[in-house]
């Protein structure tokens, strides 16, 4: 399996923005790719002024783009300054364990609680969406993480416990920044789409033990890929960087 941090699709050179798109989107995507690839040192101060000057845009779209990156968890604020987020592999493992515990409970609840089951209409609509993605194809993109989160939250919410789904949403927010690494290669996007369809169809067919096994395998594979890529990002961050600013 290709565990490279860099996507297969060609990207614009660092600092270059694609034309005819909103400045906020162009800055956001360019910086997001650099943060994910390890091209930005965790010692670099990410400021509106520097980013605006580098990309040749005003500070207004830069402010919006940095806000999105902060919300994504790719940037963190320390002492009023933004820096690239560095994940803890130990924390990542704990959050994945919590995530799997919540998602397992959704399927177990449907199997064990009398009258529980799944909301078939909601789940059918979600599975149909993923069938269309399987048919049409999906290009690698870090932003695909939001679609992945939607599938898992919908699956859990369909089991009938809104609090479990709310807890999963909170976990997803904590690990979103590192989970973006899972969608930078075509093989991982294709596998995710196929596995979502398989899990959803097993649940809809009433094959809950098989669905639970498929879910565990699916989440386990994601964890392994994300951990490997996050470890590489940590390694890249430890290398000398020409723009490091000592603290």
mmCIF file of C-alpha atoms in Angstrom:
data_model
loop_
_atom_site.group_PDB
_atom_site.id
_atom_site.type_symbol
_atom_site.label_atom_id
_atom_site.label_comp_id
_atom_site.label_asym_id
_atom_site.label_seq_id
_atom_site.Cartn_x
_atom_site.Cartn_y
_atom_site.Cartn_z
ATOM 1 C CA UNK A 1 0.000 0.000 0.000
ATOM 2 C CA UNK A 2 1.277 3.456 -0.908
ATOM 3 C CA UNK A 3 1.697 5.402 2.304
ATOM 4 C CA UNK A 4 3.165 8.530 0.758
ATOM 5 C CA UNK A 5 1.916 11.785 2.189
ATOM 6 C CA UNK A 6 1.850 13.363 -1.247
ATOM 7 C CA UNK A 7 -1.160 12.903 -3.520
ATOM 8 C CA UNK A 8 -0.811 11.200 -6.874
ATOM 9 C CA UNK A 9 -2.492 14.015 -8.751
ATOM 10 C CA UNK A 10 -0.176 16.881 -9.751
ATOM 11 C CA UNK A 11 -0.339 19.986 -7.592
ATOM 12 C CA UNK A 12 0.527 23.571 -8.354
ATOM 13 C CA UNK A 13 4.009 24.685 -7.223
ATOM 14 C CA UNK A 14 4.258 26.008 -3.709
ATOM 15 C CA UNK A 15 2.887 29.525 -3.635
ATOM 16 C CA UNK A 16 1.060 29.175 -6.949
ATOM 17 C CA UNK A 17 -2.720 29.492 -6.984
ATOM 18 C CA UNK A 18 -5.076 28.189 -9.669
ATOM 19 C CA UNK A 19 -6.846 31.023 -11.538
ATOM 20 C CA UNK A 20 -10.535 31.894 -11.662
ATOM 21 C CA UNK A 21 -11.465 30.508 -8.261
ATOM 22 C CA UNK A 22 -12.357 32.378 -5.072
ATOM 23 C CA UNK A 23 -9.200 33.503 -3.296
ATOM 24 C CA UNK A 24 -10.343 31.980 -0.009
ATOM 25 C CA UNK A 25 -10.684 28.540 -1.606
ATOM 26 C CA UNK A 26 -7.360 28.766 -3.425
ATOM 27 C CA UNK A 27 -5.425 29.835 -0.340
ATOM 28 C CA UNK A 28 -7.183 27.275 1.844
ATOM 29 C CA UNK A 29 -6.450 24.345 -0.458
ATOM 30 C CA UNK A 30 -2.842 25.348 -1.134
ATOM 31 C CA UNK A 31 -2.036 25.748 2.559
ATOM 32 C CA UNK A 32 -3.983 22.608 3.479
ATOM 33 C CA UNK A 33 -1.891 20.524 1.084
ATOM 34 C CA UNK A 34 1.339 21.958 2.457
ATOM 35 C CA UNK A 35 0.308 21.385 6.055
ATOM 36 C CA UNK A 36 -0.611 17.785 5.283
ATOM 37 C CA UNK A 37 2.581 17.096 3.333
ATOM 38 C CA UNK A 38 4.863 18.349 6.105
ATOM 39 C CA UNK A 39 6.152 21.209 3.928
ATOM 40 C CA UNK A 40 5.337 23.676 6.717
ATOM 41 C CA UNK A 41 7.488 23.457 9.823
ATOM 42 C CA UNK A 42 5.698 23.363 13.189
ATOM 43 C CA UNK A 43 8.007 26.216 14.173
ATOM 44 C CA UNK A 44 6.705 28.489 11.407
ATOM 45 C CA UNK A 45 4.403 31.288 12.496
ATOM 46 C CA UNK A 46 1.449 31.329 10.114
ATOM 47 C CA UNK A 47 0.298 34.934 9.928
ATOM 48 C CA UNK A 48 -2.276 36.719 7.777
ATOM 49 C CA UNK A 49 0.307 39.212 6.582
ATOM 50 C CA UNK A 50 2.837 36.612 5.426
ATOM 51 C CA UNK A 51 0.239 34.436 3.722
ATOM 52 C CA UNK A 52 -1.415 37.396 1.965
ATOM 53 C CA UNK A 53 1.955 38.648 0.712
ATOM 54 C CA UNK A 54 3.020 35.206 -0.456
ATOM 55 C CA UNK A 55 -0.134 34.513 -2.469
ATOM 56 C CA UNK A 56 -0.719 38.069 -3.622
ATOM 57 C CA UNK A 57 -4.209 38.425 -2.146
ATOM 58 C CA UNK A 58 -5.825 40.645 0.466
ATOM 59 C CA UNK A 59 -5.937 39.663 4.109
ATOM 60 C CA UNK A 60 -9.726 39.133 4.118
ATOM 61 C CA UNK A 61 -9.740 35.807 2.205
ATOM 62 C CA UNK A 62 -6.585 34.765 4.048
ATOM 63 C CA UNK A 63 -8.338 35.323 7.378
ATOM 64 C CA UNK A 64 -11.235 33.123 6.241
ATOM 65 C CA UNK A 65 -8.893 30.397 4.956
ATOM 66 C CA UNK A 66 -6.886 30.350 8.196
ATOM 67 C CA UNK A 67 -10.126 30.145 10.160
ATOM 68 C CA UNK A 68 -11.113 27.034 8.211
ATOM 69 C CA UNK A 69 -7.700 25.450 8.743
ATOM 70 C CA UNK A 70 -7.974 26.195 12.455
ATOM 71 C CA UNK A 71 -11.435 24.593 12.524
ATOM 72 C CA UNK A 72 -10.081 21.577 10.626
ATOM 73 C CA UNK A 73 -7.451 21.150 13.319
ATOM 74 C CA UNK A 74 -4.549 21.611 10.894
ATOM 75 C CA UNK A 75 -3.537 24.791 12.702
ATOM 76 C CA UNK A 76 -3.389 25.475 16.420
ATOM 77 C CA UNK A 77 -3.197 28.774 18.281
ATOM 78 C CA UNK A 78 -0.445 29.212 20.851
ATOM 79 C CA UNK A 79 0.097 32.523 22.599
ATOM 80 C CA UNK A 80 -2.111 34.192 20.014
ATOM 81 C CA UNK A 81 -0.098 32.834 17.060
ATOM 82 C CA UNK A 82 -1.033 30.089 14.578
ATOM 83 C CA UNK A 83 1.237 27.084 14.057
ATOM 84 C CA UNK A 84 0.939 23.800 12.254
ATOM 85 C CA UNK A 85 -0.721 21.124 14.417
ATOM 86 C CA UNK A 86 1.490 18.189 15.386
ATOM 87 C CA UNK A 87 -0.491 15.049 16.245
ATOM 88 C CA UNK A 88 0.332 12.776 19.141
ATOM 89 C CA UNK A 89 0.390 9.164 17.952
ATOM 90 C CA UNK A 90 -0.643 8.016 21.422
ATOM 91 C CA UNK A 91 -3.616 10.372 21.405
ATOM 92 C CA UNK A 92 -4.512 9.238 17.892
ATOM 93 C CA UNK A 93 -4.596 5.607 19.001
ATOM 94 C CA UNK A 94 -6.820 6.429 21.966
ATOM 95 C CA UNK A 95 -9.230 8.439 19.815
ATOM 96 C CA UNK A 96 -9.487 5.647 17.255
ATOM 97 C CA UNK A 97 -10.238 3.208 20.068
ATOM 98 C CA UNK A 98 -13.009 5.488 21.305
ATOM 99 C CA UNK A 99 -14.327 5.942 17.773
ATOM 100 C CA UNK A 100 -14.541 2.187 17.187
ATOM 101 C CA UNK A 101 -16.192 1.637 20.570
ATOM 102 C CA UNK A 102 -18.944 4.129 19.687
ATOM 103 C CA UNK A 103 -19.503 2.729 16.209
ATOM 104 C CA UNK A 104 -19.529 -0.876 17.415
ATOM 105 C CA UNK A 105 -22.162 0.017 19.962
ATOM 106 C CA UNK A 106 -24.470 1.303 17.246
ATOM 107 C CA UNK A 107 -24.572 -2.055 15.473
ATOM 108 C CA UNK A 108 -24.643 -4.016 18.720
ATOM 109 C CA UNK A 109 -27.536 -1.904 19.958
ATOM 110 C CA UNK A 110 -29.532 -2.612 16.820
ATOM 111 C CA UNK A 111 -28.937 -6.320 17.315
ATOM 112 C CA UNK A 112 -29.517 -6.515 21.071
ATOM 113 C CA UNK A 113 -32.090 -3.885 22.062
ATOM 114 C CA UNK A 114 -35.688 -5.024 21.421
ATOM 115 C CA UNK A 115 -37.354 -2.867 18.791
ATOM 116 C CA UNK A 116 -34.183 -0.889 18.043
ATOM 117 C CA UNK A 117 -33.044 -1.733 14.520
ATOM 118 C CA UNK A 118 -31.889 0.930 12.063
ATOM 119 C CA UNK A 119 -33.639 3.828 10.381
ATOM 120 C CA UNK A 120 -33.801 2.218 6.931
ATOM 121 C CA UNK A 121 -34.812 5.352 5.029
ATOM 122 C CA UNK A 122 -31.872 7.395 6.330
ATOM 123 C CA UNK A 123 -29.408 4.569 5.804
ATOM 124 C CA UNK A 124 -30.703 3.720 2.315
ATOM 125 C CA UNK A 125 -30.256 7.345 1.237
ATOM 126 C CA UNK A 126 -26.678 7.381 2.523
ATOM 127 C CA UNK A 127 -25.770 4.045 0.933
ATOM 128 C CA UNK A 128 -27.251 5.183 -2.385
ATOM 129 C CA UNK A 129 -24.962 8.202 -2.247
ATOM 130 C CA UNK A 130 -21.943 5.942 -1.838
ATOM 131 C CA UNK A 131 -23.134 3.637 -4.625
ATOM 132 C CA UNK A 132 -23.136 6.664 -6.936
ATOM 133 C CA UNK A 133 -19.636 7.567 -5.800
ATOM 134 C CA UNK A 134 -18.506 4.017 -6.526
ATOM 135 C CA UNK A 135 -20.049 4.254 -9.999
ATOM 136 C CA UNK A 136 -18.738 7.726 -10.882
ATOM 137 C CA UNK A 137 -15.397 7.598 -9.078
ATOM 138 C CA UNK A 138 -13.937 10.040 -6.552
ATOM 139 C CA UNK A 139 -10.582 11.791 -6.904
ATOM 140 C CA UNK A 140 -8.169 11.875 -3.950
ATOM 141 C CA UNK A 141 -8.668 14.957 -1.799
ATOM 142 C CA UNK A 142 -8.112 15.679 1.879
ATOM 143 C CA UNK A 143 -11.571 17.258 2.056
ATOM 144 C CA UNK A 144 -13.082 13.829 1.404
ATOM 145 C CA UNK A 145 -12.817 13.309 5.158
ATOM 146 C CA UNK A 146 -16.096 15.202 5.640
ATOM 147 C CA UNK A 147 -17.974 12.747 3.399
ATOM 148 C CA UNK A 148 -16.429 9.853 5.294
ATOM 149 C CA UNK A 149 -17.490 11.351 8.614
ATOM 150 C CA UNK A 150 -21.029 11.777 7.311
ATOM 151 C CA UNK A 151 -21.287 8.078 6.477
ATOM 152 C CA UNK A 152 -20.157 6.932 9.905
ATOM 153 C CA UNK A 153 -22.299 9.445 11.788
ATOM 154 C CA UNK A 154 -25.352 8.559 9.671
ATOM 155 C CA UNK A 155 -24.791 4.845 10.296
ATOM 156 C CA UNK A 156 -24.536 5.403 14.041
ATOM 157 C CA UNK A 157 -27.436 7.842 14.230
ATOM 158 C CA UNK A 158 -29.608 5.393 12.258
ATOM 159 C CA UNK A 159 -29.158 2.929 15.134
ATOM 160 C CA UNK A 160 -31.392 5.176 17.242
ATOM 161 C CA UNK A 161 -29.161 6.780 19.871
ATOM 162 C CA UNK A 162 -28.509 10.461 19.167
ATOM 163 C CA UNK A 163 -26.047 10.776 22.056
ATOM 164 C CA UNK A 164 -23.778 8.108 20.568
ATOM 165 C CA UNK A 165 -23.793 10.022 17.283
ATOM 166 C CA UNK A 166 -23.009 13.298 19.072
ATOM 167 C CA UNK A 167 -20.064 11.651 20.817
ATOM 168 C CA UNK A 168 -18.750 10.361 17.486
ATOM 169 C CA UNK A 169 -18.990 13.856 15.982
ATOM 170 C CA UNK A 170 -16.849 15.156 18.860
ATOM 171 C CA UNK A 171 -14.246 12.417 18.312
ATOM 172 C CA UNK A 172 -14.191 13.131 14.582
ATOM 173 C CA UNK A 173 -13.373 16.790 15.227
ATOM 174 C CA UNK A 174 -10.361 15.823 17.342
ATOM 175 C CA UNK A 175 -8.821 13.530 14.747
ATOM 176 C CA UNK A 176 -9.962 15.181 11.509
ATOM 177 C CA UNK A 177 -6.624 16.863 10.864
ATOM 178 C CA UNK A 178 -4.700 13.584 10.854
ATOM 179 C CA UNK A 179 -7.498 11.610 9.202
ATOM 180 C CA UNK A 180 -7.178 13.858 6.156
ATOM 181 C CA UNK A 181 -3.965 11.931 5.421
ATOM 182 C CA UNK A 182 -6.089 8.887 4.582
ATOM 183 C CA UNK A 183 -7.523 10.424 1.412
ATOM 184 C CA UNK A 184 -4.470 11.582 -0.492
ATOM 185 C CA UNK A 185 -4.136 8.485 -2.702
ATOM 186 C CA UNK A 186 -6.577 6.877 -5.117
ATOM 187 C CA UNK A 187 -6.297 3.407 -3.599
ATOM 188 C CA UNK A 188 -7.455 4.618 -0.196
ATOM 189 C CA UNK A 189 -10.355 6.650 -1.583
ATOM 190 C CA UNK A 190 -11.518 3.710 -3.716
ATOM 191 C CA UNK A 191 -11.236 1.309 -0.771
ATOM 192 C CA UNK A 192 -13.193 3.646 1.486
ATOM 193 C CA UNK A 193 -16.032 4.001 -1.013
ATOM 194 C CA UNK A 194 -16.267 0.234 -1.591
ATOM 195 C CA UNK A 195 -16.136 -0.573 2.126
ATOM 196 C CA UNK A 196 -18.835 1.962 2.974
ATOM 197 C CA UNK A 197 -21.163 0.390 0.420
ATOM 198 C CA UNK A 198 -20.400 -3.090 1.746
ATOM 199 C CA UNK A 199 -20.999 -2.128 5.386
ATOM 200 C CA UNK A 200 -24.218 -0.290 4.578
ATOM 201 C CA UNK A 201 -25.593 -3.150 2.506
ATOM 202 C CA UNK A 202 -24.801 -5.683 5.221
ATOM 203 C CA UNK A 203 -26.690 -3.590 7.783
ATOM 204 C CA UNK A 204 -29.641 -3.085 5.447
ATOM 205 C CA UNK A 205 -29.699 -6.813 4.758
ATOM 206 C CA UNK A 206 -29.866 -7.598 8.464
ATOM 207 C CA UNK A 207 -26.423 -9.243 8.517
ATOM 208 C CA UNK A 208 -25.295 -7.399 11.633
ATOM 209 C CA UNK A 209 -22.477 -9.712 12.837
ATOM 210 C CA UNK A 210 -20.917 -9.514 9.360
ATOM 211 C CA UNK A 211 -21.466 -5.750 9.293
ATOM 212 C CA UNK A 212 -19.718 -5.406 12.646
ATOM 213 C CA UNK A 213 -16.740 -7.405 11.403
ATOM 214 C CA UNK A 214 -16.561 -5.328 8.217
ATOM 215 C CA UNK A 215 -16.742 -2.105 10.235
ATOM 216 C CA UNK A 216 -13.902 -3.180 12.530
ATOM 217 C CA UNK A 217 -11.722 -4.076 9.540
ATOM 218 C CA UNK A 218 -12.551 -0.799 7.807
ATOM 219 C CA UNK A 219 -11.717 1.395 10.801
ATOM 220 C CA UNK A 220 -8.607 -0.654 11.566
ATOM 221 C CA UNK A 221 -7.249 -0.156 8.058
ATOM 222 C CA UNK A 222 -7.873 3.570 8.259
ATOM 223 C CA UNK A 223 -6.083 3.752 11.604
ATOM 224 C CA UNK A 224 -3.039 1.919 10.232
ATOM 225 C CA UNK A 225 -2.719 4.212 7.201
ATOM 226 C CA UNK A 226 -3.314 7.404 9.176
ATOM 227 C CA UNK A 227 -0.812 6.388 11.854
ATOM 228 C CA UNK A 228 1.872 5.629 9.255
ATOM 229 C CA UNK A 229 1.347 8.914 7.452
ATOM 230 C CA UNK A 230 1.152 10.919 10.663
ATOM 231 C CA UNK A 231 4.413 9.289 11.802
ATOM 232 C CA UNK A 232 6.025 10.341 8.560
ATOM 233 C CA UNK A 233 4.710 13.868 8.986
ATOM 234 C CA UNK A 234 6.288 13.958 12.445
ATOM 235 C CA UNK A 235 9.566 12.769 10.945
ATOM 236 C CA UNK A 236 9.471 15.434 8.240
ATOM 237 C CA UNK A 237 8.734 18.048 10.857
ATOM 238 C CA UNK A 238 11.890 17.094 12.761
ATOM 239 C CA UNK A 239 14.113 17.767 9.726
ATOM 240 C CA UNK A 240 15.890 21.129 9.343
ATOM 241 C CA UNK A 241 13.617 23.726 7.779
ATOM 242 C CA UNK A 242 14.861 26.953 6.210
ATOM 243 C CA UNK A 243 12.172 29.103 7.760
ATOM 244 C CA UNK A 244 12.157 27.707 11.278
ATOM 245 C CA UNK A 245 11.603 30.336 13.939
ATOM 246 C CA UNK A 246 13.075 29.307 17.324
ATOM 247 C CA UNK A 247 10.773 29.669 20.286
#
